[in-house]
Amino acid sequence: MFAIVRTGGKQYRVAAGDKIVVEKLDGEAGASITLGDILLAGEGSELHSVEGLTVSAEIIAQAKADKVIVFKKRRRHNYRRKNGHRQRHTICASPRSATMISRQHRPRPMPRPLRRKE
């Protein structure tokens, strides 16, 4: 079973046993997190309803990406600026069992009474 999950403004395809690198999420290594913004879920070529689905994952590590150098220059004006940036990210792993996607219990709304035509 797989799911398309949105977190940090990006979308990720997650299946049981996958490791994904996402934008920084709060939590320590070993903590369990729940990703609730699911866009699509399915198994093989079948698609399932995403109503009430959640994906659980375990934080493996909090890390930083490789350094990106930002260099600005304006010709003939003696203007040079050099800056570096390292984006923080979280490495997550979904459990290897097939129960990584669980359906939360939501009470169903009461059906409306039928109106009789007179």
PDB file of C-alpha atoms in Angstrom:
ATOM      1  CA  MET A   1       0.000   0.000   0.000  1.00  0.00           C
ATOM      2  CA  PHE A   2       1.250   3.505  -0.772  1.00  0.00           C
ATOM      3  CA  ALA A   3       0.187   7.059  -0.032  1.00  0.00           C
ATOM      4  CA  ILE A   4       0.990  10.517  -1.381  1.00  0.00           C
ATOM      5  CA  VAL A   5       1.612  12.802   1.616  1.00  0.00           C
ATOM      6  CA  ARG A   6       2.032  16.586   1.701  1.00  0.00           C
ATOM      7  CA  THR A   7       4.377  18.091   4.281  1.00  0.00           C
ATOM      8  CA  GLY A   8       6.550  21.172   4.190  1.00  0.00           C
ATOM      9  CA  GLY A   9       4.938  22.365   0.946  1.00  0.00           C
ATOM     10  CA  LYS A  10       6.126  19.285  -0.955  1.00  0.00           C
ATOM     11  CA  GLN A  11       4.556  15.955  -1.846  1.00  0.00           C
ATOM     12  CA  TYR A  12       6.115  12.563  -1.126  1.00  0.00           C
ATOM     13  CA  ARG A  13       5.185   9.003  -2.096  1.00  0.00           C
ATOM     14  CA  VAL A  14       5.385   6.782   0.993  1.00  0.00           C
ATOM     15  CA  ALA A  15       5.117   3.007   1.219  1.00  0.00           C
ATOM     16  CA  ALA A  16       5.857   0.579   4.042  1.00  0.00           C
ATOM     17  CA  GLY A  17       9.582   0.504   4.832  1.00  0.00           C
ATOM     18  CA  ASP A  18      10.496   3.671   2.869  1.00  0.00           C
ATOM     19  CA  LYS A  19      12.858   6.359   4.121  1.00  0.00           C
ATOM     20  CA  ILE A  20      12.053   9.937   3.147  1.00  0.00           C
ATOM     21  CA  VAL A  21      13.836  13.243   3.720  1.00  0.00           C
ATOM     22  CA  VAL A  22      11.367  16.045   4.485  1.00  0.00           C
ATOM     23  CA  GLU A  23      11.579  19.662   5.627  1.00  0.00           C
ATOM     24  CA  LYS A  24      12.363  20.048   9.342  1.00  0.00           C
ATOM     25  CA  LEU A  25       9.710  18.623  11.655  1.00  0.00           C
ATOM     26  CA  ASP A  26       9.681  18.981  15.435  1.00  0.00           C
ATOM     27  CA  GLY A  27      10.789  15.935  17.380  1.00  0.00           C
ATOM     28  CA  GLU A  28      13.818  13.991  18.529  1.00  0.00           C
ATOM     29  CA  ALA A  29      15.333  10.912  16.917  1.00  0.00           C
ATOM     30  CA  GLY A  30      13.254   7.844  17.734  1.00  0.00           C
ATOM     31  CA  ALA A  31      10.024   9.808  18.170  1.00  0.00           C
ATOM     32  CA  SER A  32       6.922   8.825  16.238  1.00  0.00           C
ATOM     33  CA  ILE A  33       5.096  11.378  14.088  1.00  0.00           C
ATOM     34  CA  THR A  34       1.798  11.342  12.246  1.00  0.00           C
ATOM     35  CA  LEU A  35       1.373  12.762   8.762  1.00  0.00           C
ATOM     36  CA  GLY A  36      -2.295  13.549   8.292  1.00  0.00           C
ATOM     37  CA  ASP A  37      -2.397  15.497   5.010  1.00  0.00           C
ATOM     38  CA  ILE A  38      -2.868  12.589   2.591  1.00  0.00           C
ATOM     39  CA  LEU A  39      -3.677  13.399  -1.012  1.00  0.00           C
ATOM     40  CA  LEU A  40      -3.910   9.905  -2.521  1.00  0.00           C
ATOM     41  CA  ALA A  41      -3.787   6.330  -1.278  1.00  0.00           C
ATOM     42  CA  GLY A  42      -3.817   3.071  -3.126  1.00  0.00           C
ATOM     43  CA  GLU A  43      -2.537  -0.424  -3.617  1.00  0.00           C
ATOM     44  CA  GLY A  44      -1.235  -1.431  -7.018  1.00  0.00           C
ATOM     45  CA  SER A  45      -3.556   0.167  -9.552  1.00  0.00           C
ATOM     46  CA  GLU A  46      -6.468   0.499  -7.093  1.00  0.00           C
ATOM     47  CA  LEU A  47      -7.152   3.820  -5.391  1.00  0.00           C
ATOM     48  CA  HIS A  48      -8.695   4.039  -1.929  1.00  0.00           C
ATOM     49  CA  SER A  49     -10.603   6.781  -0.174  1.00  0.00           C
ATOM     50  CA  VAL A  50      -8.355   9.094   1.852  1.00  0.00           C
ATOM     51  CA  GLU A  51     -11.098  10.062   4.288  1.00  0.00           C
ATOM     52  CA  GLY A  52      -9.681   9.670   7.803  1.00  0.00           C
ATOM     53  CA  LEU A  53      -6.336   8.147   6.759  1.00  0.00           C
ATOM     54  CA  THR A  54      -3.108   8.924   8.585  1.00  0.00           C
ATOM     55  CA  VAL A  55       0.484   7.832   7.968  1.00  0.00           C
ATOM     56  CA  SER A  56       2.734   7.130  10.932  1.00  0.00           C
ATOM     57  CA  ALA A  57       6.508   7.447  10.663  1.00  0.00           C
ATOM     58  CA  GLU A  58       9.507   7.347  12.962  1.00  0.00           C
ATOM     59  CA  ILE A  59      12.128  10.096  13.017  1.00  0.00           C
ATOM     60  CA  ILE A  60      15.546   8.600  12.320  1.00  0.00           C
ATOM     61  CA  ALA A  61      17.610  11.800  12.494  1.00  0.00           C
ATOM     62  CA  GLN A  62      17.553  15.583  12.317  1.00  0.00           C
ATOM     63  CA  ALA A  63      20.214  16.717   9.852  1.00  0.00           C
ATOM     64  CA  LYS A  64      21.380  19.523   7.588  1.00  0.00           C
ATOM     65  CA  ALA A  65      21.624  19.440   3.809  1.00  0.00           C
ATOM     66  CA  ASP A  66      24.792  20.242   1.866  1.00  0.00           C
ATOM     67  CA  LYS A  67      25.864  23.863   1.856  1.00  0.00           C
ATOM     68  CA  VAL A  68      24.530  26.038  -0.947  1.00  0.00           C
ATOM     69  CA  ILE A  69      26.681  29.056  -1.867  1.00  0.00           C
ATOM     70  CA  VAL A  70      24.784  32.237  -2.763  1.00  0.00           C
ATOM     71  CA  PHE A  71      27.056  34.593  -4.704  1.00  0.00           C
ATOM     72  CA  LYS A  72      25.850  37.995  -5.924  1.00  0.00           C
ATOM     73  CA  LYS A  73      27.871  40.241  -8.206  1.00  0.00           C
ATOM     74  CA  ARG A  74      27.196  43.428 -10.140  1.00  0.00           C
ATOM     75  CA  ARG A  75      29.630  44.127 -12.916  1.00  0.00           C
ATOM     76  CA  ARG A  76      31.790  47.231 -12.774  1.00  0.00           C
ATOM     77  CA  HIS A  77      30.438  48.379  -9.394  1.00  0.00           C
ATOM     78  CA  ASN A  78      32.831  46.544  -7.043  1.00  0.00           C
ATOM     79  CA  TYR A  79      29.809  44.698  -5.576  1.00  0.00           C
ATOM     80  CA  ARG A  80      30.328  41.104  -4.449  1.00  0.00           C
ATOM     81  CA  ARG A  81      28.418  39.263  -1.730  1.00  0.00           C
ATOM     82  CA  LYS A  82      29.016  35.669  -0.729  1.00  0.00           C
ATOM     83  CA  ASN A  83      26.620  33.860   1.564  1.00  0.00           C
ATOM     84  CA  GLY A  84      26.048  30.204   2.477  1.00  0.00           C
ATOM     85  CA  HIS A  85      22.947  28.299   3.524  1.00  0.00           C
ATOM     86  CA  ARG A  86      22.355  24.819   4.950  1.00  0.00           C
ATOM     87  CA  GLN A  87      18.717  23.735   5.004  1.00  0.00           C
ATOM     88  CA  ARG A  88      17.611  21.652   7.987  1.00  0.00           C
ATOM     89  CA  HIS A  89      15.687  18.477   7.238  1.00  0.00           C
ATOM     90  CA  THR A  90      14.279  15.439   8.991  1.00  0.00           C
ATOM     91  CA  ILE A  91      14.923  11.858   7.911  1.00  0.00           C
ATOM     92  CA  CYS A  92      11.847   9.689   8.523  1.00  0.00           C
ATOM     93  CA  ALA A  93      11.128   5.995   8.042  1.00  0.00           C
ATOM     94  CA  SER A  94       7.708   4.449   7.766  1.00  0.00           C
ATOM     95  CA  PRO A  95       7.234   1.138   9.569  1.00  0.00           C
ATOM     96  CA  ARG A  96       7.853  -2.036   7.578  1.00  0.00           C
ATOM     97  CA  SER A  97       4.449  -3.458   8.459  1.00  0.00           C
ATOM     98  CA  ALA A  98       1.495  -2.891   6.196  1.00  0.00           C
ATOM     99  CA  THR A  99      -0.333  -1.044   8.971  1.00  0.00           C
ATOM    100  CA  MET A 100       1.544   2.217   8.405  1.00  0.00           C
ATOM    101  CA  ILE A 101      -1.659   3.674   6.998  1.00  0.00           C
ATOM    102  CA  SER A 102      -4.481   3.600   9.489  1.00  0.00           C
ATOM    103  CA  ARG A 103      -8.030   4.808   9.235  1.00  0.00           C
ATOM    104  CA  GLN A 104      -9.140   6.938  12.151  1.00  0.00           C
ATOM    105  CA  HIS A 105     -12.567   6.170  13.504  1.00  0.00           C
ATOM    106  CA  ARG A 106     -14.938   8.983  12.678  1.00  0.00           C
ATOM    107  CA  PRO A 107     -18.589   8.782  13.580  1.00  0.00           C
ATOM    108  CA  ARG A 108     -20.829   8.875  10.546  1.00  0.00           C
ATOM    109  CA  PRO A 109     -23.371  11.680  10.339  1.00  0.00           C
ATOM    110  CA  MET A 110     -26.969  10.781  10.886  1.00  0.00           C
ATOM    111  CA  PRO A 111     -28.916  10.333   7.651  1.00  0.00           C
ATOM    112  CA  ARG A 112     -31.486  12.966   6.831  1.00  0.00           C
ATOM    113  CA  PRO A 113     -35.141  11.940   7.151  1.00  0.00           C
ATOM    114  CA  LEU A 114     -36.920  11.443   3.874  1.00  0.00           C
ATOM    115  CA  ARG A 115     -39.422  14.088   2.874  1.00  0.00           C
ATOM    116  CA  ARG A 116     -42.774  12.868   1.742  1.00  0.00           C
ATOM    117  CA  LYS A 117     -44.446  14.537  -1.173  1.00  0.00           C
ATOM    118  CA  GLU A 118     -48.047  15.382  -0.476  1.00  0.00           C
TER     119      GLU A 118
END
